[in-house]
Structure formats: structure tokens, C-alpha cells
């Protein structure tokens, strides 16, 4: 497709360029190399043509197409320059929409490069990418925490079902008051609010702030230390037997 398109560009150019250019072997070489997508040798051939005759419009057109194909800075600037020289040497070519559209594409490409490379755009893009990465990490942490809590609940419920004694057994084996303070099998899930501490939570559920260690031990996998509570965090609150 690229070969056919490049060839159509030069066929259109031939209609508006002079006979002298048709006789230049460098122009013919350059056109051949472009059809073969050999951009390096094509560039050399067209430069040799301009060294032979700076007024050869088709040589300027060839270089404009090559630099447009490269799609990098500063080649796009060279492409615009050679398109303008082509129009200058062939005023009739300005009426050809094909040439004008190609130059417009290069100009738009240059503007995009300038915007993309500006410090402010780079800063905003980097900031957005960093924020997106942070959100991804936070989401993963929350998913892992939820999975751990669900696993704890499943294990607790399974243990409660398998160890629940009959009514008669409960009456004959009810623990004495001396065992108060040990934990039962069915925990409560509590969501941390602002200004919560483990002591406050223990006081709320156990009416004894000194029992905060029970809550801490039950949540060690999500609490690096006793002071690392976060608002919205879910805690397992073991129930104390009466």
C-alpha cells in the first residue's frame, strides 16, 4: 500500500514539474528507492539531485515524503521545509489537494510532538500514570484483605458448626466464671471509624480497654502494629465467653 501511495505522489508531481527533472538520474533513482521503501538510499539520491540542481522540485518533494515517513523530530520540520520549497518551485502544485493534504498531516504531527514533549504535559501524564498505579496497588491490597477476612469467617463458622454441643451437653459442660475472658468461635466484623484505637474498640465490645490485645492478635495479618488502624478498615472482633 505504501509503495503504491508513494508512487501516486510522484505521478502527480510529474504533471506539474519540468522536463529537466525527468532527465535527472538522481530523481529516477530516488523514486525507485522510495517504491522499494529504501529510505536511506532514496534520501541520498534526492540530496545528490539537489546538489546537481537546487531548483529540482521533485527532489524537494521526495525529501519531504521521506522525512514525513520518519515521523520523528526534527525530520518533520525538514519535511515541511521541503514541501514549501516544492510549492515555491511549482506554484501550480498548490492547487493539488494531494500535496496540500500531505503537508497538513506533517504540520499536525509537529504540533502533536510539541504538545506531547512539553514539560507540563509530561508532568500531568506522569502524575496520572503514578496515580493509576497507586489505585491498582490499593485495589489489590483491599482485595487481599477481603479474601483473608472471608477465609477467617469461613473457618470460624466451620469450626463453630463442628464443635457446637447438644443442649444437654451445654447444660452439663457450661464453663465456670473462671474461664471468662477466653474467646468463642463466632467473631464480629467491625469497621474502623475516625479516632478509633484498639483500646476504645475493646472498651466498646468487652467493657475492658485492657483486652485490646485480643483484637490485635486476631488481626495481626492486617495490622503491622497496634497503632496502624485506618478508617474503613475491617477488624475481626472475637466474642468473649460469659
mmCIF file of C-alpha atoms in Angstrom:
data_model
loop_
_atom_site.group_PDB
_atom_site.id
_atom_site.type_symbol
_atom_site.label_atom_id
_atom_site.label_comp_id
_atom_site.label_asym_id
_atom_site.label_seq_id
_atom_site.Cartn_x
_atom_site.Cartn_y
_atom_site.Cartn_z
ATOM 1 C CA UNK A 1 0.000 0.000 0.000
ATOM 2 C CA UNK A 2 2.823 2.404 0.915
ATOM 3 C CA UNK A 3 4.624 1.698 -2.366
ATOM 4 C CA UNK A 4 1.505 2.439 -4.415
ATOM 5 C CA UNK A 5 0.754 5.589 -2.441
ATOM 6 C CA UNK A 6 4.294 6.953 -2.778
ATOM 7 C CA UNK A 7 4.207 6.158 -6.488
ATOM 8 C CA UNK A 8 0.928 8.088 -6.881
ATOM 9 C CA UNK A 9 2.568 11.101 -5.231
ATOM 10 C CA UNK A 10 5.332 11.158 -7.827
ATOM 11 C CA UNK A 11 2.962 10.538 -10.722
ATOM 12 C CA UNK A 12 1.001 13.594 -9.590
ATOM 13 C CA UNK A 13 4.231 15.546 -9.196
ATOM 14 C CA UNK A 14 5.333 14.651 -12.712
ATOM 15 C CA UNK A 15 2.337 16.524 -14.104
ATOM 16 C CA UNK A 16 3.450 19.803 -12.549
ATOM 17 C CA UNK A 17 7.260 19.561 -12.741
ATOM 18 C CA UNK A 18 9.559 20.476 -15.607
ATOM 19 C CA UNK A 19 11.275 18.234 -18.126
ATOM 20 C CA UNK A 20 14.716 18.864 -16.626
ATOM 21 C CA UNK A 21 13.726 16.843 -13.576
ATOM 22 C CA UNK A 22 12.660 13.895 -15.727
ATOM 23 C CA UNK A 23 16.163 13.789 -17.152
ATOM 24 C CA UNK A 24 17.909 13.723 -13.744
ATOM 25 C CA UNK A 25 19.128 10.195 -12.995
ATOM 26 C CA UNK A 26 19.174 11.001 -9.276
ATOM 27 C CA UNK A 27 15.442 11.762 -9.324
ATOM 28 C CA UNK A 28 14.764 8.442 -11.042
ATOM 29 C CA UNK A 29 16.968 6.620 -8.527
ATOM 30 C CA UNK A 30 15.205 8.303 -5.621
ATOM 31 C CA UNK A 31 11.773 7.350 -6.958
ATOM 32 C CA UNK A 32 12.920 3.765 -7.417
ATOM 33 C CA UNK A 33 14.283 3.554 -3.855
ATOM 34 C CA UNK A 34 11.088 5.045 -2.394
ATOM 35 C CA UNK A 35 8.965 2.472 -4.237
ATOM 36 C CA UNK A 36 11.231 -0.150 -2.671
ATOM 37 C CA UNK A 37 10.918 1.568 0.745
ATOM 38 C CA UNK A 38 14.683 2.003 0.837
ATOM 39 C CA UNK A 39 14.513 5.357 2.628
ATOM 40 C CA UNK A 40 18.243 5.777 3.279
ATOM 41 C CA UNK A 41 19.332 5.409 -0.355
ATOM 42 C CA UNK A 42 16.317 7.426 -1.514
ATOM 43 C CA UNK A 43 17.350 10.321 0.730
ATOM 44 C CA UNK A 44 20.901 10.209 -0.643
ATOM 45 C CA UNK A 45 19.667 10.170 -4.251
ATOM 46 C CA UNK A 46 17.411 13.208 -3.790
ATOM 47 C CA UNK A 47 20.160 15.115 -1.961
ATOM 48 C CA UNK A 48 22.504 14.347 -4.868
ATOM 49 C CA UNK A 49 19.822 15.681 -7.214
ATOM 50 C CA UNK A 50 19.620 18.948 -5.249
ATOM 51 C CA UNK A 51 23.399 19.241 -5.276
ATOM 52 C CA UNK A 52 23.165 18.993 -9.048
ATOM 53 C CA UNK A 53 20.278 21.467 -9.274
ATOM 54 C CA UNK A 54 18.705 23.154 -6.199
ATOM 55 C CA UNK A 55 15.665 24.087 -8.330
ATOM 56 C CA UNK A 56 14.610 20.456 -8.875
ATOM 57 C CA UNK A 57 11.160 20.484 -7.285
ATOM 58 C CA UNK A 58 10.668 16.724 -7.372
ATOM 59 C CA UNK A 59 13.818 16.273 -5.297
ATOM 60 C CA UNK A 60 12.303 18.527 -2.637
ATOM 61 C CA UNK A 61 9.075 16.534 -2.820
ATOM 62 C CA UNK A 62 10.989 13.276 -2.429
ATOM 63 C CA UNK A 63 12.806 14.511 0.670
ATOM 64 C CA UNK A 64 9.543 15.871 2.084
ATOM 65 C CA UNK A 65 7.969 12.411 1.742
ATOM 66 C CA UNK A 66 10.995 10.665 3.273
ATOM 67 C CA UNK A 67 11.131 12.946 6.309
ATOM 68 C CA UNK A 68 7.362 12.661 6.703
ATOM 69 C CA UNK A 69 7.702 8.870 6.728
ATOM 70 C CA UNK A 70 10.368 9.012 9.502
ATOM 71 C CA UNK A 71 7.789 10.518 11.904
ATOM 72 C CA UNK A 72 10.314 11.943 14.334
ATOM 73 C CA UNK A 73 11.761 15.289 15.376
ATOM 74 C CA UNK A 74 13.410 17.224 13.695
ATOM 75 C CA UNK A 75 12.658 15.363 10.442
ATOM 76 C CA UNK A 76 9.077 16.654 10.406
ATOM 77 C CA UNK A 77 10.430 20.215 10.261
ATOM 78 C CA UNK A 78 12.617 19.272 7.294
ATOM 79 C CA UNK A 79 9.559 17.707 5.674
ATOM 80 C CA UNK A 80 7.585 20.959 5.965
ATOM 81 C CA UNK A 81 10.554 22.919 4.597
ATOM 82 C CA UNK A 82 10.854 20.696 1.513
ATOM 83 C CA UNK A 83 7.082 20.752 0.900
ATOM 84 C CA UNK A 84 7.228 24.559 0.967
ATOM 85 C CA UNK A 85 10.194 24.599 -1.445
ATOM 86 C CA UNK A 86 8.271 22.239 -3.724
ATOM 87 C CA UNK A 87 5.286 24.630 -3.760
ATOM 88 C CA UNK A 88 7.608 27.596 -4.294
ATOM 89 C CA UNK A 89 9.238 25.986 -7.316
ATOM 90 C CA UNK A 90 5.887 24.723 -8.634
ATOM 91 C CA UNK A 91 3.103 27.215 -7.837
ATOM 92 C CA UNK A 92 0.654 25.069 -9.800
ATOM 93 C CA UNK A 93 1.191 22.245 -7.296
ATOM 94 C CA UNK A 94 -0.507 24.285 -4.571
ATOM 95 C CA UNK A 95 -3.812 23.624 -6.300
ATOM 96 C CA UNK A 96 -3.243 19.882 -5.941
ATOM 97 C CA UNK A 97 -5.149 18.729 -2.857
ATOM 98 C CA UNK A 98 -2.944 15.656 -2.578
ATOM 99 C CA UNK A 99 0.173 17.729 -1.833
ATOM 100 C CA UNK A 100 -1.627 20.166 0.466
ATOM 101 C CA UNK A 101 -3.150 17.344 2.496
ATOM 102 C CA UNK A 102 0.235 15.695 2.977
ATOM 103 C CA UNK A 103 1.823 18.928 4.186
ATOM 104 C CA UNK A 104 -1.117 19.452 6.567
ATOM 105 C CA UNK A 105 -0.562 15.986 8.037
ATOM 106 C CA UNK A 106 3.076 16.807 8.759
ATOM 107 C CA UNK A 107 2.137 20.120 10.370
ATOM 108 C CA UNK A 108 -0.404 18.405 12.634
ATOM 109 C CA UNK A 109 2.209 15.826 13.539
ATOM 110 C CA UNK A 110 4.667 18.579 14.508
ATOM 111 C CA UNK A 111 2.067 20.266 16.732
ATOM 112 C CA UNK A 112 1.321 16.955 18.454
ATOM 113 C CA UNK A 113 5.034 16.385 19.076
ATOM 114 C CA UNK A 114 5.371 19.858 20.590
ATOM 115 C CA UNK A 115 2.415 19.276 22.909
ATOM 116 C CA UNK A 116 3.476 15.767 23.938
ATOM 117 C CA UNK A 117 7.018 16.886 24.746
ATOM 118 C CA UNK A 118 6.076 19.972 26.787
ATOM 119 C CA UNK A 119 7.118 19.783 30.491
ATOM 120 C CA UNK A 120 3.586 20.465 31.753
ATOM 121 C CA UNK A 121 2.026 17.743 29.613
ATOM 122 C CA UNK A 122 4.775 15.330 30.663
ATOM 123 C CA UNK A 123 4.224 16.201 34.337
ATOM 124 C CA UNK A 124 0.458 15.675 34.103
ATOM 125 C CA UNK A 125 0.868 12.403 32.188
ATOM 126 C CA UNK A 126 3.404 11.069 34.715
ATOM 127 C CA UNK A 127 1.194 12.137 37.623
ATOM 128 C CA UNK A 128 -1.826 10.386 36.115
ATOM 129 C CA UNK A 129 0.174 7.215 35.487
ATOM 130 C CA UNK A 130 1.515 7.244 39.068
ATOM 131 C CA UNK A 131 -1.992 7.751 40.468
ATOM 132 C CA UNK A 132 -3.332 4.916 38.342
ATOM 133 C CA UNK A 133 -0.569 2.615 39.627
ATOM 134 C CA UNK A 134 -1.326 3.621 43.230
ATOM 135 C CA UNK A 135 -5.018 2.877 42.718
ATOM 136 C CA UNK A 136 -4.130 -0.506 41.296
ATOM 137 C CA UNK A 137 -1.940 -1.356 44.310
ATOM 138 C CA UNK A 138 -4.600 -0.167 46.765
ATOM 139 C CA UNK A 139 -7.270 -2.208 44.994
ATOM 140 C CA UNK A 140 -5.082 -5.313 45.173
ATOM 141 C CA UNK A 141 -4.422 -4.776 48.889
ATOM 142 C CA UNK A 142 -8.142 -4.381 49.607
ATOM 143 C CA UNK A 143 -8.986 -7.490 47.600
ATOM 144 C CA UNK A 144 -6.358 -9.481 49.517
ATOM 145 C CA UNK A 145 -7.652 -8.167 52.845
ATOM 146 C CA UNK A 146 -11.249 -9.056 51.960
ATOM 147 C CA UNK A 147 -10.154 -12.535 50.871
ATOM 148 C CA UNK A 148 -8.337 -13.090 54.196
ATOM 149 C CA UNK A 149 -11.338 -11.916 56.225
ATOM 150 C CA UNK A 150 -13.711 -14.127 54.252
ATOM 151 C CA UNK A 151 -11.404 -17.084 54.826
ATOM 152 C CA UNK A 152 -11.315 -16.348 58.564
ATOM 153 C CA UNK A 153 -15.116 -16.171 58.675
ATOM 154 C CA UNK A 154 -15.493 -19.451 56.779
ATOM 155 C CA UNK A 155 -13.028 -21.145 59.109
ATOM 156 C CA UNK A 156 -14.743 -19.735 62.200
ATOM 157 C CA UNK A 157 -18.209 -20.806 61.044
ATOM 158 C CA UNK A 158 -16.983 -24.254 60.086
ATOM 159 C CA UNK A 159 -15.362 -24.658 63.489
ATOM 160 C CA UNK A 160 -18.499 -23.413 65.261
ATOM 161 C CA UNK A 161 -20.717 -25.920 63.435
ATOM 162 C CA UNK A 162 -18.427 -28.872 64.074
ATOM 163 C CA UNK A 163 -17.903 -28.126 67.769
ATOM 164 C CA UNK A 164 -21.404 -26.927 68.847
ATOM 165 C CA UNK A 165 -22.554 -29.294 71.659
ATOM 166 C CA UNK A 166 -26.130 -30.505 72.170
ATOM 167 C CA UNK A 167 -28.467 -28.665 74.558
ATOM 168 C CA UNK A 168 -27.954 -31.322 77.251
ATOM 169 C CA UNK A 169 -24.214 -31.168 76.832
ATOM 170 C CA UNK A 170 -24.283 -27.375 77.004
ATOM 171 C CA UNK A 171 -26.089 -27.516 80.322
ATOM 172 C CA UNK A 172 -23.686 -30.044 81.823
ATOM 173 C CA UNK A 173 -20.498 -28.551 80.409
ATOM 174 C CA UNK A 174 -21.186 -24.802 80.732
ATOM 175 C CA UNK A 175 -17.836 -23.229 81.631
ATOM 176 C CA UNK A 176 -17.371 -21.736 85.051
ATOM 177 C CA UNK A 177 -16.996 -17.977 85.586
ATOM 178 C CA UNK A 178 -13.254 -18.522 85.995
ATOM 179 C CA UNK A 179 -12.953 -19.060 82.246
ATOM 180 C CA UNK A 180 -14.376 -15.602 81.411
ATOM 181 C CA UNK A 181 -12.080 -13.758 79.024
ATOM 182 C CA UNK A 182 -11.448 -16.609 76.608
ATOM 183 C CA UNK A 183 -12.867 -16.217 73.105
ATOM 184 C CA UNK A 184 -15.762 -18.034 71.398
ATOM 185 C CA UNK A 185 -15.721 -19.287 67.801
ATOM 186 C CA UNK A 186 -18.028 -16.739 66.155
ATOM 187 C CA UNK A 187 -16.267 -13.380 65.585
ATOM 188 C CA UNK A 188 -17.795 -9.990 64.790
ATOM 189 C CA UNK A 189 -16.608 -7.841 61.870
ATOM 190 C CA UNK A 190 -16.118 -4.198 62.865
ATOM 191 C CA UNK A 191 -15.329 -1.268 60.532
ATOM 192 C CA UNK A 192 -12.838 1.236 61.950
ATOM 193 C CA UNK A 193 -14.091 4.821 62.299
ATOM 194 C CA UNK A 194 -12.294 8.111 62.879
ATOM 195 C CA UNK A 195 -10.341 8.378 66.184
ATOM 196 C CA UNK A 196 -10.741 4.643 66.888
ATOM 197 C CA UNK A 197 -7.993 2.839 68.798
ATOM 198 C CA UNK A 198 -7.734 -0.798 69.795
ATOM 199 C CA UNK A 199 -8.322 0.204 73.435
ATOM 200 C CA UNK A 200 -11.505 2.118 72.552
ATOM 201 C CA UNK A 201 -12.801 -0.773 70.474
ATOM 202 C CA UNK A 202 -12.026 -3.221 73.299
ATOM 203 C CA UNK A 203 -13.877 -0.976 75.733
ATOM 204 C CA UNK A 204 -16.873 -0.847 73.399
ATOM 205 C CA UNK A 205 -17.143 -4.618 72.894
ATOM 206 C CA UNK A 206 -15.602 -6.031 76.094
ATOM 207 C CA UNK A 207 -16.148 -3.125 78.510
ATOM 208 C CA UNK A 208 -12.473 -3.526 79.309
ATOM 209 C CA UNK A 209 -9.878 -1.446 77.434
ATOM 210 C CA UNK A 210 -7.051 -3.728 78.575
ATOM 211 C CA UNK A 211 -8.396 -6.515 76.334
ATOM 212 C CA UNK A 212 -7.256 -4.688 73.170
ATOM 213 C CA UNK A 213 -4.535 -7.338 72.747
ATOM 214 C CA UNK A 214 -7.235 -9.921 71.948
ATOM 215 C CA UNK A 215 -8.342 -7.822 68.961
ATOM 216 C CA UNK A 216 -4.749 -7.157 67.919
ATOM 217 C CA UNK A 217 -3.825 -10.867 67.970
ATOM 218 C CA UNK A 218 -6.896 -11.700 65.854
ATOM 219 C CA UNK A 219 -5.913 -9.158 63.196
ATOM 220 C CA UNK A 220 -2.120 -9.380 63.091
ATOM 221 C CA UNK A 221 -2.172 -10.294 59.421
ATOM 222 C CA UNK A 222 -3.611 -6.859 58.547
ATOM 223 C CA UNK A 223 -2.143 -4.768 61.394
ATOM 224 C CA UNK A 224 1.638 -4.252 61.210
ATOM 225 C CA UNK A 225 1.463 -2.710 64.707
ATOM 226 C CA UNK A 226 -1.245 -1.727 67.260
ATOM 227 C CA UNK A 227 -1.225 1.883 66.051
ATOM 228 C CA UNK A 228 -1.727 1.182 62.342
ATOM 229 C CA UNK A 229 -5.537 1.388 62.257
ATOM 230 C CA UNK A 230 -7.044 3.006 59.154
ATOM 231 C CA UNK A 231 -10.517 4.465 58.763
ATOM 232 C CA UNK A 232 -12.701 1.992 56.850
ATOM 233 C CA UNK A 233 -10.517 -0.986 57.752
ATOM 234 C CA UNK A 234 -12.346 -4.193 58.739
ATOM 235 C CA UNK A 235 -11.376 -5.910 62.005
ATOM 236 C CA UNK A 236 -12.295 -9.326 63.358
ATOM 237 C CA UNK A 237 -13.645 -8.920 66.923
ATOM 238 C CA UNK A 238 -13.582 -12.271 68.757
ATOM 239 C CA UNK A 239 -16.508 -12.746 71.145
ATOM 240 C CA UNK A 240 -15.734 -13.477 74.781
ATOM 241 C CA UNK A 241 -17.482 -16.346 76.503
ATOM 242 C CA UNK A 242 -19.590 -15.496 79.514
#
